[in-house]
Amino acid sequence: MSHASTAVQERPTPPGGHGAPKSALTSRSLPRLAPVGFAAVAIALSVGISTAAGWHSKVQWGMIAALLFLAISYVATTVVENKRQAKDRLATSVVWVCFLIAIIPLVSLLWTTISRGAERLDGYFLTHSMAGVLGSEASGGVYHALIGTLEQVGIATVISAPLGLLTAVYLVEYGKGSLAKAVTFFVDVMTGIPSIVAGLFILSIMLIFEIQPSGLMGALALTILMIPVVVRSTEEMLKLVPNELREASLALGIPKWRTILKVVLPTAIGGITTGVMLAIARIAGETAPIILLVFGSQLINTNPFSGAQSSLPFYIYEQYKVGEAASYDRAWAAALVLIAFVMILNLVARGIARWKAPKTGR
Amino acid sequence: MAKRIDISGLTAYYGSHKAIEDISMTVEPRSVTAFIGPSGCGKSTFLRTLNRMHEVTPGGRVEGKVLLDDENLYASNVDPVTVRRTVGMVFQRPNPFPTMSIFDNVAAGLRLNGSYRKSELNDVVEKSLRGANLWNEVKDRLNKPGSGLSGGQQQRLCIARAIAVEPQVLLMDEPCSALDPISTLAIEDLIGELKERFTIVIVTHNMQQAARVSDRTAFFNLAAVGKPGRLIEIDETERIFSNPSVQATEDYISGRFG
Ligand SMILES: Nc1ncnc2c1ncn2[C@@H]1O[C@H](COP(=O)(O)OP(=O)(O)OP(=O)(O)O)[C@@H](O)[C@H]1O
Ligand SMILES: [Mg+2]
């Protein structure tokens, strides 16, 4: 007993010259909202210093504020609490500062696109094509490009989702030896193919067989880009399925293919869907293959198998090149449509992932 | 219809690592045979060779013979899937299918094999859950996910799932190692009932359990660290626990081991 109490009294006092706290387990601490206060002080100081020194760059202001914030919170915590807490707070602050730096471009991009795109985005814009509209005229719309994107991306998905899925199933469940290694290697290589190269590859085939540009050709190039992404993400998801589930199923006398179909895939389906959606989001923004293979058009062409089509990224590029105020507005509005398309896909993917996730509720 | 298992000269490998060597024994029908022995001596490995689950592990390889009523499981024209329907297995850690409800978990073996009549399914599920002593606890929530049960309930769910396909032999790898005494007792009672119909092999680290539930006990050991595991002896459980013929067995059982 006496031993324990001396031990408590011998506890080193925290640096800063304050007496030992009354209890060994509680110590003085800063209020919970202290970091907000530090941030306010840091920003105020940085504005003060910068105006006094006559610096104008807002980036500089921000950097000074961030550094001041780190310094102030470290010093204040050292004084009031102790060294360990101060280090903890420093690490937390660094994480926060990095997070803010990382989301600044994202927020600014979203903000610019939404504020500039909203000017033209309305029902008329979504339901009309550019047929007979001059570049400088403030009418016309994105309908033909939207149709093109939906059809090309749709075809690409219909081809690459099953192919990618089956490849991943092969790699995880069956693949061993040199064939699996070769497939993995080529998937890796394909992941790195620039979209223009995929476009040129299809173009060379078109030239050899004298095929005319069409939405299908663009979709084929997109397929080349999409397959490796689907394979990779599906592979990761399948590897996450515990081996015990496979064994449990096999031990019931269920054949391997049914085990994969009824136990492994359903367990991973949420993650697989997310992966496919992300792959769709990636190819929806591709421009180069569309320029080469689909050719672009001002008119509505709902048939992806013959004739030129447009697509959202191509439309943005085209409108930007016109160089008129009205066409810039259309480009921004189309960019907003594209972002919204990707966003909706993401939300759908999350919804499916949550709906299909293995349930643990009691 | 329970079956006798005759094992002769069985050796199993993981890649180039020989895990068990030259095991021969007979498992009697309609009885409980317990496997005991120190950790790592190959009890699980041996158990998994009895329904051809060993070859599921990458690199897994088996030499020797396992006769199930005179039919060699390792003959070249034998389909491992059929073997596993005849010889069921319960694993050490409960592993219900997370995407399936309690009902679907029990029905999985029948459904995924495609050989059932719809009208039977309800009866089979109820019978299996009753057989596993779980029916009263889950009858009101058969459509809830199986992973929402407690560990012990999950293990009994796995037993229900295994007996739903009516195997002739049931292999259990430390089925009670994660359970409380009451669930353990429930499972031991269950084993006592199941042995009327099935041949049961159970791996356990619990000597009292082996003494309580089994008719015959096999003791496995390693000759030395890094050497493959071997069968030291197999005999009536009473003899093994009172008067074993090998000194090592007595040392292990009385805790004077290593
Ligand atoms: N998947 C595996 N790959 C390689 N070696 C393995 C594998 N599983 C088991 N082994 C090896 O085989 C030997 C026997 O293992 P096994 O799991 O059969 O022991 P056990 O008697 O069941 O032990 P425990 O009582 O701890 O469950 C051990 O040396 C182990 O390292
Ligand atoms: Mg084991």
XYZ file of C-alpha atoms and ligand atoms in Angstrom:
652
model
C 0.000 0.000 0.000
C 2.652 2.493 1.031
C 4.616 1.334 -1.956
C 1.869 2.302 -4.339
C 1.402 5.768 -2.885
C 5.102 6.610 -3.057
C 5.076 5.482 -6.646
C 2.326 7.957 -7.343
C 4.208 10.774 -5.676
C 7.372 9.990 -7.570
C 5.597 10.316 -10.864
C 7.609 12.866 -12.872
C 5.897 16.226 -13.051
C 5.015 17.299 -16.545
C 7.359 19.864 -18.055
C 6.238 23.442 -17.677
C 6.688 23.767 -13.947
C 3.204 22.872 -12.759
C 2.765 20.858 -9.613
C 1.921 17.185 -9.764
C -1.734 16.579 -10.532
C -3.844 15.313 -7.624
C -4.506 11.944 -9.179
C -2.298 9.720 -11.285
C -4.978 9.169 -13.877
C -6.336 12.640 -14.491
C -4.280 15.540 -15.702
C -4.966 19.000 -17.000
C -6.212 19.061 -20.520
C -7.176 21.605 -23.123
C -10.864 22.074 -23.885
C -12.186 19.949 -26.704
C -12.625 22.863 -29.081
C -9.101 24.192 -28.543
C -7.927 23.263 -32.097
C -10.627 25.536 -33.548
C -9.282 28.364 -31.415
C -5.711 27.628 -32.529
C -6.835 27.668 -36.149
C -8.578 31.036 -35.673
C -5.510 32.536 -34.006
C -3.228 31.107 -36.727
C -5.370 32.540 -39.524
C -5.614 35.928 -37.843
C -1.844 36.042 -37.290
C -1.118 34.980 -40.846
C -3.427 37.665 -42.260
C -1.782 40.221 -39.979
C 1.774 39.258 -40.875
C 1.047 39.067 -44.595
C -0.692 42.436 -44.855
C 2.047 44.039 -42.772
C 4.727 42.585 -45.066
C 2.686 43.400 -48.173
C 2.401 39.839 -49.531
C -0.540 39.295 -51.812
C -0.484 35.612 -52.676
C -3.381 33.861 -50.956
C -1.503 30.568 -51.256
C 1.268 32.071 -49.160
C -1.282 33.206 -46.587
C -2.686 29.740 -46.340
C 0.721 28.129 -45.947
C 1.734 30.542 -43.216
C -1.553 29.919 -41.429
C -1.053 26.153 -41.642
C 2.493 26.337 -40.245
C 1.404 28.718 -37.482
C -1.447 26.380 -36.621
C 0.926 23.440 -36.227
C 3.368 25.483 -34.122
C 0.716 27.029 -31.875
C -1.062 23.781 -31.138
C 2.222 21.997 -30.391
C 3.504 24.680 -28.034
C 0.175 25.222 -26.290
C -0.305 21.503 -25.707
C 3.251 21.092 -24.418
C 2.721 23.871 -21.916
C -0.751 22.920 -20.724
C -0.696 19.152 -21.078
C 2.551 17.293 -21.760
C 4.993 16.227 -24.457
C 3.180 13.034 -25.404
C -0.138 14.812 -25.791
C 1.619 17.508 -27.809
C 3.041 14.944 -30.224
C -0.352 13.353 -30.500
C -1.925 16.698 -31.297
C 0.831 17.546 -33.772
C 0.186 14.315 -35.674
C -3.563 14.939 -35.635
C -3.036 18.490 -36.888
C -0.749 17.368 -39.713
C -3.422 14.902 -40.816
C -6.045 17.649 -40.782
C -3.877 20.102 -42.704
C -3.105 17.467 -45.355
C -6.776 16.603 -45.599
C -7.696 20.240 -46.179
C -4.972 20.647 -48.799
C -6.223 17.508 -50.542
C -9.842 18.583 -50.739
C -9.214 22.181 -51.845
C -8.785 21.265 -55.548
C -11.753 18.914 -55.367
C -14.080 21.452 -53.833
C -12.900 24.197 -56.161
C -13.408 21.964 -59.207
C -16.890 20.981 -58.093
C -17.741 24.573 -57.284
C -16.557 25.928 -60.630
C -18.335 23.214 -62.587
C -21.576 23.559 -60.695
C -21.683 27.349 -60.712
C -20.764 27.681 -64.378
C -22.609 24.597 -65.580
C -25.869 25.454 -63.834
C -26.316 28.514 -66.088
C -27.227 26.418 -69.111
C -28.333 23.133 -67.548
C -32.092 22.761 -67.932
C -34.680 20.517 -69.523
C -34.141 22.093 -72.935
C -30.390 21.465 -72.787
C -30.909 17.824 -71.884
C -33.474 17.110 -74.576
C -32.077 18.865 -77.657
C -29.172 18.172 -79.934
C -26.897 20.607 -81.738
C -28.612 20.068 -85.097
C -28.592 23.376 -86.987
C -27.253 25.385 -84.054
C -24.412 27.807 -84.743
C -21.560 27.882 -82.265
C -22.315 31.427 -81.161
C -26.035 30.819 -80.647
C -27.148 30.337 -77.072
C -29.422 27.377 -77.819
C -28.764 23.702 -78.595
C -28.207 20.919 -76.164
C -26.441 17.775 -75.119
C -29.060 15.120 -75.890
C -27.148 13.487 -78.750
C -23.954 13.339 -76.675
C -25.772 11.903 -73.683
C -27.278 9.183 -75.881
C -23.822 8.465 -77.294
C -22.167 8.184 -73.872
C -24.922 5.978 -72.477
C -24.795 3.627 -75.463
C -21.021 3.419 -75.800
C -20.457 2.988 -72.071
C -23.350 0.541 -71.918
C -21.935 -1.655 -74.673
C -18.457 -1.499 -73.164
C -19.863 -2.558 -69.785
C -21.918 -5.396 -71.214
C -18.770 -6.781 -72.838
C -16.168 -6.140 -70.176
C -18.048 -6.818 -66.945
C -18.613 -10.545 -67.674
C -15.184 -10.953 -69.275
C -13.437 -9.235 -66.382
C -15.473 -11.098 -63.795
C -14.743 -14.493 -65.313
C -11.056 -13.673 -65.665
C -10.893 -12.713 -62.005
C -12.744 -15.876 -60.988
C -10.249 -17.880 -63.021
C -7.271 -16.123 -61.429
C -8.489 -16.466 -57.841
C -10.289 -19.806 -57.862
C -8.608 -21.893 -60.520
C -5.487 -20.187 -61.773
C -2.137 -21.598 -60.929
C 1.004 -22.103 -62.892
C 2.247 -20.207 -65.879
C -1.079 -19.425 -67.568
C -2.336 -17.560 -64.493
C 0.979 -15.729 -64.225
C 0.759 -14.723 -67.882
C -2.821 -13.493 -67.491
C -1.878 -11.454 -64.412
C 1.037 -9.959 -66.314
C -1.072 -8.957 -69.310
C -3.778 -7.503 -67.091
C -1.084 -5.395 -65.429
C 0.197 -4.245 -68.800
C -3.314 -3.459 -70.001
C -3.961 -1.328 -66.919
C -1.263 0.990 -68.154
C -2.435 1.334 -71.765
C -3.107 4.996 -72.601
C -6.577 5.481 -74.047
C -5.226 6.890 -77.301
C -3.296 3.659 -77.877
C -6.426 1.581 -77.336
C -8.122 3.889 -79.838
C -5.335 3.502 -82.386
C -5.447 -0.268 -82.019
C -9.140 -0.371 -82.918
C -8.533 2.220 -85.636
C -5.930 0.006 -87.289
C -8.448 -2.837 -87.342
C -11.056 -0.503 -88.828
C -8.630 0.537 -91.550
C -7.698 -3.054 -92.378
C -11.306 -4.197 -92.678
C -12.605 -0.872 -93.993
C -15.130 -0.374 -91.199
C -16.810 3.020 -90.849
C -16.733 4.925 -87.532
C -19.551 4.036 -85.140
C -20.413 3.986 -81.466
C -19.557 0.284 -81.360
C -15.959 0.924 -82.381
C -15.581 3.457 -79.578
C -17.157 0.996 -77.163
C -14.592 -1.645 -78.168
C -11.738 0.715 -77.353
C -13.411 1.513 -74.025
C -13.683 -2.228 -73.398
C -9.920 -2.568 -73.681
C -9.569 0.131 -71.037
C -12.256 -1.250 -68.776
C -11.429 -4.965 -68.601
C -8.217 -4.679 -66.573
C -9.881 -2.385 -64.031
C -12.747 -4.839 -63.564
C -10.355 -7.797 -63.288
C -8.199 -6.091 -60.703
C -10.995 -4.907 -58.444
C -12.932 -8.182 -58.682
C -9.777 -10.145 -57.939
C -9.189 -8.152 -54.766
C -12.787 -8.664 -53.672
C -12.694 -12.422 -54.283
C -9.471 -12.722 -52.309
C -11.240 -11.122 -49.360
C -13.772 -13.963 -49.183
C -12.554 -16.207 -46.343
C -11.336 -19.624 -47.405
C -13.407 -21.162 -44.627
C -16.579 -20.364 -46.542
C -15.316 -22.188 -49.617
C -14.313 -25.158 -47.477
C -17.647 -25.157 -45.648
C -19.424 -25.319 -48.965
C -17.157 -27.951 -50.502
C -17.458 -30.089 -47.363
C -21.223 -30.179 -47.894
C -20.588 -31.909 -51.183
C -21.334 -28.851 -53.259
C -19.356 -28.822 -56.523
C -16.740 -26.144 -56.919
C -18.531 -24.193 -59.639
C -21.698 -23.967 -57.554
C -19.637 -22.981 -54.536
C -18.210 -20.092 -56.521
C -21.586 -19.126 -57.957
C -23.692 -19.420 -54.809
C -21.275 -18.755 -51.961
C -18.180 -16.874 -53.115
C -19.701 -14.427 -55.595
C -22.708 -13.463 -53.426
C -20.371 -12.774 -50.515
C -18.249 -10.463 -52.661
C -20.985 -8.994 -54.845
C -21.107 -5.622 -53.095
C -17.433 -4.949 -53.668
C -17.551 -6.297 -57.197
C -20.408 -3.943 -58.122
C -18.503 -1.000 -56.695
C -15.481 -1.994 -58.768
C -17.503 -2.227 -61.973
C -19.127 1.152 -61.300
C -15.731 2.761 -60.734
C -14.496 1.245 -63.978
C -17.546 2.706 -65.755
C -16.814 6.083 -64.203
C -13.264 5.871 -65.512
C -14.203 5.152 -69.128
C -17.143 7.572 -69.213
C -14.652 10.432 -69.305
C -12.458 9.099 -72.133
C -12.186 11.429 -75.123
C -9.366 10.174 -77.309
C -10.912 6.912 -78.572
C -14.172 8.739 -79.293
C -12.431 11.342 -81.443
C -10.700 8.590 -83.408
C -13.421 5.988 -83.672
C -16.851 7.570 -83.229
C -15.975 10.707 -85.088
C -18.393 13.075 -83.370
C -21.680 14.374 -84.660
C -24.095 17.241 -84.132
C -27.085 15.047 -84.803
C -29.025 12.504 -82.823
C -27.949 9.009 -83.803
C -29.486 6.387 -81.562
C -27.947 3.492 -83.461
C -24.534 2.699 -81.989
C -23.793 0.156 -84.727
C -23.682 2.534 -87.644
C -22.820 6.131 -88.241
C -21.009 8.775 -86.230
C -22.131 9.579 -82.712
C -21.102 12.060 -80.096
C -20.331 11.593 -76.411
C -20.146 13.861 -73.381
C -16.364 14.279 -73.167
C -16.188 14.729 -76.927
C -18.970 17.326 -76.773
C -17.104 19.287 -74.090
C -13.949 19.277 -76.180
C -15.854 20.309 -79.304
C -17.718 23.168 -77.621
C -14.553 24.433 -76.008
C -12.845 24.555 -79.419
C -15.617 26.715 -80.879
C -14.433 29.474 -78.566
C -17.653 31.491 -78.226
C -19.229 32.553 -74.931
C -22.338 30.450 -75.668
C -20.274 27.366 -76.464
C -18.208 27.744 -73.286
C -21.480 27.725 -71.365
C -22.531 24.548 -73.142
C -19.162 22.923 -72.376
C -19.530 23.667 -68.662
C -23.096 22.418 -68.595
C -22.016 19.195 -70.333
C -19.178 18.811 -67.808
C -21.751 19.100 -65.048
C -23.870 16.424 -66.724
C -20.829 14.132 -66.944
C -19.927 14.644 -63.282
C -23.540 14.073 -62.271
C -23.570 10.843 -64.329
C -20.471 9.545 -62.545
C -21.809 10.695 -59.200
C -25.119 8.895 -59.700
C -23.255 5.722 -60.676
C -21.225 5.983 -57.480
C -24.314 6.426 -55.360
C -25.974 3.463 -57.044
C -22.857 1.379 -56.422
C -22.847 2.319 -52.755
C -26.510 1.517 -52.491
C -26.004 -1.911 -54.029
C -22.943 -2.568 -51.891
C -24.882 -1.757 -48.726
C -27.911 -3.734 -49.825
C -25.905 -6.815 -50.785
C -23.288 -6.689 -48.044
C -23.157 -9.760 -45.783
C -25.585 -9.023 -43.002
C -24.530 -9.179 -39.394
C -27.590 -7.718 -37.697
C -29.057 -9.763 -34.846
C -26.777 -46.045 -42.846
C -23.474 -45.611 -41.082
C -20.297 -46.849 -42.660
C -17.051 -48.337 -41.458
C -13.807 -46.608 -42.441
C -10.637 -48.623 -42.985
C -7.494 -46.559 -43.328
C -4.226 -48.150 -44.336
C -0.780 -46.680 -44.896
C -2.026 -43.113 -45.130
C 0.559 -40.364 -45.607
C -0.333 -36.718 -46.292
C 1.803 -33.877 -47.558
C 1.581 -30.091 -47.758
C 3.767 -29.480 -50.788
C 7.017 -31.155 -49.806
C 6.217 -31.108 -46.076
C 5.098 -34.494 -44.807
C 2.480 -33.771 -42.132
C 1.380 -37.304 -41.203
C 2.969 -40.620 -41.994
C 1.789 -44.178 -42.441
C -1.436 -44.141 -40.451
C -3.572 -47.278 -40.370
C -6.732 -47.718 -38.311
C -10.344 -48.753 -38.418
C -13.240 -46.481 -37.500
C -16.254 -48.523 -36.422
C -19.725 -47.663 -37.697
C -22.339 -46.228 -35.295
C -19.728 -45.249 -32.767
C -17.753 -42.196 -31.747
C -14.020 -42.218 -32.306
C -11.992 -39.455 -30.654
C -8.619 -38.201 -31.899
C -6.361 -36.713 -29.253
C -2.779 -35.529 -29.360
C -0.614 -32.437 -29.012
C -1.082 -29.406 -31.238
C 0.461 -29.732 -34.682
C 0.596 -33.542 -34.683
C -1.707 -33.727 -37.703
C -5.146 -34.552 -36.293
C -6.906 -31.981 -38.498
C -4.849 -33.027 -41.484
C -5.760 -36.669 -40.962
C -9.416 -35.825 -40.451
C -9.471 -33.876 -43.697
C -8.027 -36.794 -45.631
C -11.122 -38.800 -44.677
C -13.445 -36.747 -46.891
C -10.934 -35.611 -49.471
C -10.857 -32.062 -48.138
C -7.089 -32.252 -47.744
C -6.552 -31.888 -51.475
C -8.439 -28.567 -51.399
C -5.426 -26.966 -49.686
C -2.872 -25.854 -52.262
C -0.126 -28.475 -52.399
C -2.177 -30.999 -50.461
C -1.382 -34.600 -51.477
C -2.325 -37.984 -50.052
C -0.839 -41.468 -50.355
C -2.441 -44.644 -49.065
C -5.952 -46.011 -48.868
C -9.168 -44.986 -47.169
C -11.845 -47.652 -47.548
C -15.414 -46.619 -46.884
C -17.202 -49.982 -46.643
C -14.678 -51.486 -49.078
C -14.721 -48.568 -51.502
C -11.423 -46.703 -51.767
C -12.022 -42.939 -51.558
C -8.777 -42.337 -53.378
C -9.471 -44.653 -56.304
C -9.007 -42.822 -59.568
C -12.658 -42.904 -60.650
C -14.080 -41.576 -57.353
C -15.652 -38.125 -57.431
C -14.574 -36.064 -54.386
C -17.923 -34.244 -54.451
C -19.815 -37.489 -53.843
C -17.352 -38.446 -51.111
C -18.020 -35.170 -49.295
C -21.766 -35.718 -49.488
C -21.296 -39.051 -47.780
C -18.713 -37.854 -45.262
C -19.767 -34.537 -43.721
C -17.587 -32.186 -41.738
C -17.879 -29.599 -38.964
C -14.993 -27.186 -38.619
C -13.165 -25.840 -35.618
C -14.368 -22.293 -36.167
C -18.055 -21.785 -36.949
C -18.393 -20.674 -40.567
C -22.027 -20.000 -41.518
C -22.561 -18.473 -44.960
C -22.784 -14.723 -44.280
C -25.116 -13.924 -47.168
C -27.695 -16.506 -46.165
C -30.415 -16.587 -43.550
C -30.518 -19.251 -40.849
C -32.990 -21.242 -42.913
C -30.926 -20.943 -46.086
C -27.774 -21.964 -44.260
C -29.325 -25.235 -43.181
C -30.953 -25.734 -46.572
C -27.758 -24.849 -48.455
C -26.462 -28.395 -48.821
C -29.716 -29.647 -50.320
C -30.445 -26.580 -52.413
C -27.007 -26.194 -53.918
C -26.890 -29.862 -54.738
C -30.146 -29.468 -56.565
C -31.532 -32.732 -55.206
C -34.517 -31.911 -53.039
C -38.240 -31.554 -53.161
C -39.629 -28.179 -52.135
C -42.151 -29.741 -49.783
C -39.392 -31.560 -47.933
C -37.237 -28.555 -47.340
C -39.137 -27.101 -44.372
C -39.219 -30.469 -42.668
C -35.537 -31.153 -43.251
C -34.558 -27.735 -41.890
C -36.692 -28.150 -38.798
C -35.463 -31.682 -38.210
C -31.816 -30.683 -38.589
C -32.166 -27.669 -36.316
C -33.924 -29.807 -33.712
C -31.183 -32.383 -34.139
C -28.586 -29.717 -33.445
C -30.508 -28.465 -30.391
C -30.978 -25.059 -31.957
C -34.602 -25.097 -33.070
C -36.115 -23.477 -29.992
C -33.632 -20.619 -30.055
C -34.068 -19.714 -33.717
C -37.541 -20.850 -34.750
C -38.849 -17.275 -34.626
C -36.074 -15.793 -36.704
C -35.313 -18.292 -39.415
C -35.093 -15.489 -41.950
C -32.471 -13.521 -40.028
C -28.831 -13.814 -41.119
C -26.943 -16.762 -39.683
C -23.965 -14.605 -38.768
C -26.157 -12.766 -36.259
C -26.116 -15.742 -33.900
C -23.735 -16.195 -30.976
C -20.592 -18.267 -31.513
C -22.080 -21.356 -29.897
C -25.321 -20.996 -31.816
C -23.342 -20.570 -35.035
C -21.472 -23.781 -34.343
C -24.732 -25.666 -33.786
C -26.040 -24.061 -36.983
C -23.028 -25.512 -38.785
C -23.770 -28.915 -37.296
C -27.383 -28.613 -38.440
C -26.132 -27.678 -41.889
C -23.853 -30.719 -41.975
C -26.508 -33.222 -40.845
C -29.167 -31.777 -43.152
C -27.589 -33.564 -46.130
C -27.792 -36.886 -44.235
C -24.156 -37.940 -44.461
C -23.132 -41.387 -43.297
C -20.032 -40.236 -41.504
C -19.634 -36.968 -39.586
C -16.163 -35.551 -38.977
C -15.895 -32.899 -36.261
C -12.723 -30.886 -35.787
C -12.732 -29.513 -32.241
C -16.392 -28.541 -32.509
C -16.581 -27.260 -28.910
C -13.336 -25.336 -28.652
C -15.144 -21.985 -28.833
C -18.148 -22.898 -26.732
C -19.334 -22.440 -23.145
C -19.929 -25.506 -20.946
C -23.672 -25.496 -21.591
C -23.369 -25.397 -25.368
C -20.600 -27.983 -25.082
C -22.917 -30.236 -23.135
C -25.634 -29.700 -25.717
C -23.262 -30.721 -28.474
C -21.999 -33.733 -26.550
C -25.591 -34.880 -26.010
C -26.147 -34.311 -29.672
C -23.146 -36.465 -30.548
C -24.605 -39.198 -28.351
C -27.842 -39.059 -30.342
C -26.169 -38.753 -33.715
C -24.082 -41.854 -33.245
C -27.259 -43.929 -33.500
C -27.326 -42.965 -37.152
C -23.868 -41.789 -38.148
C -20.273 -42.816 -37.760
C -18.675 -39.977 -35.839
C -15.051 -38.912 -35.604
C -14.230 -36.047 -33.270
C -10.951 -34.224 -32.694
C -10.674 -32.762 -29.219
C -8.110 -31.286 -26.857
C -10.393 -31.925 -23.926
C -9.589 -35.260 -22.287
C -12.806 -35.301 -20.269
C -14.736 -34.734 -23.440
C -12.994 -37.581 -25.195
C -13.686 -39.812 -22.197
C -17.340 -38.710 -22.052
C -18.384 -38.986 -25.657
C -16.182 -41.510 -27.403
C -16.236 -45.270 -27.661
C -12.736 -45.508 -29.047
C -9.831 -43.093 -28.767
C -6.814 -42.667 -31.007
C -3.684 -40.955 -29.741
C -1.424 -39.160 -32.222
C 2.026 -37.771 -31.591
C 5.076 -36.343 -33.270
C 8.241 -38.413 -33.132
C 10.176 -35.149 -32.816
C 9.759 -31.498 -33.772
C 9.682 -31.227 -37.570
C 8.936 -34.940 -38.005
C 5.558 -36.052 -39.379
C 2.783 -37.002 -36.962
C 2.010 -40.673 -36.329
C -0.714 -42.763 -34.786
C 0.610 -44.028 -31.459
C -2.321 -46.224 -30.512
C -6.033 -46.676 -30.852
C -8.179 -48.635 -28.415
C -11.371 -48.664 -26.393
C -11.652 -45.280 -24.678
C -11.815 -46.919 -21.250
C -8.541 -48.721 -21.844
C -6.787 -45.659 -23.231
C -7.744 -43.655 -20.174
C -7.145 -46.371 -17.589
C -4.465 -48.634 -18.889
C -2.909 -47.549 -22.204
C -0.392 -49.880 -23.737
C 2.071 -47.142 -24.675
C 3.869 -45.008 -22.088
C 3.605 -41.823 -24.211
C -0.172 -42.057 -24.180
C -0.285 -42.285 -20.426
C 2.111 -39.344 -20.102
C -0.024 -37.229 -22.421
C -3.311 -38.088 -20.750
C -2.021 -37.537 -17.259
C -0.451 -34.236 -18.273
C 3.158 -35.393 -17.876
C 3.837 -34.505 -21.450
C 6.826 -32.700 -22.909
N -2.251 -25.293 -44.935
C -1.085 -25.803 -44.492
N 0.037 -25.637 -45.232
C 1.211 -26.149 -44.814
N 1.373 -26.874 -43.682
C 0.295 -27.061 -42.902
C -0.988 -26.548 -43.268
N -1.884 -26.901 -42.308
C -1.183 -27.604 -41.382
N 0.128 -27.704 -41.736
C 1.173 -28.427 -40.998
O 0.781 -29.749 -40.822
C 1.091 -30.202 -39.514
C -0.164 -30.746 -38.850
O -1.126 -29.701 -38.702
P -2.598 -29.949 -38.197
O -3.358 -28.713 -38.410
O -3.128 -31.171 -38.812
O -2.365 -30.183 -36.623
P -3.430 -30.468 -35.490
O -3.055 -31.749 -34.865
O -4.807 -30.353 -36.015
O -3.117 -29.298 -34.465
P -4.150 -28.492 -33.533
O -4.444 -29.401 -32.396
O -3.372 -27.316 -33.105
O -5.356 -28.153 -34.341
C 1.694 -29.023 -38.779
O 3.085 -29.208 -38.774
C 1.327 -27.835 -39.610
O 2.354 -26.892 -39.574
Mg -6.447 -28.892 -35.752
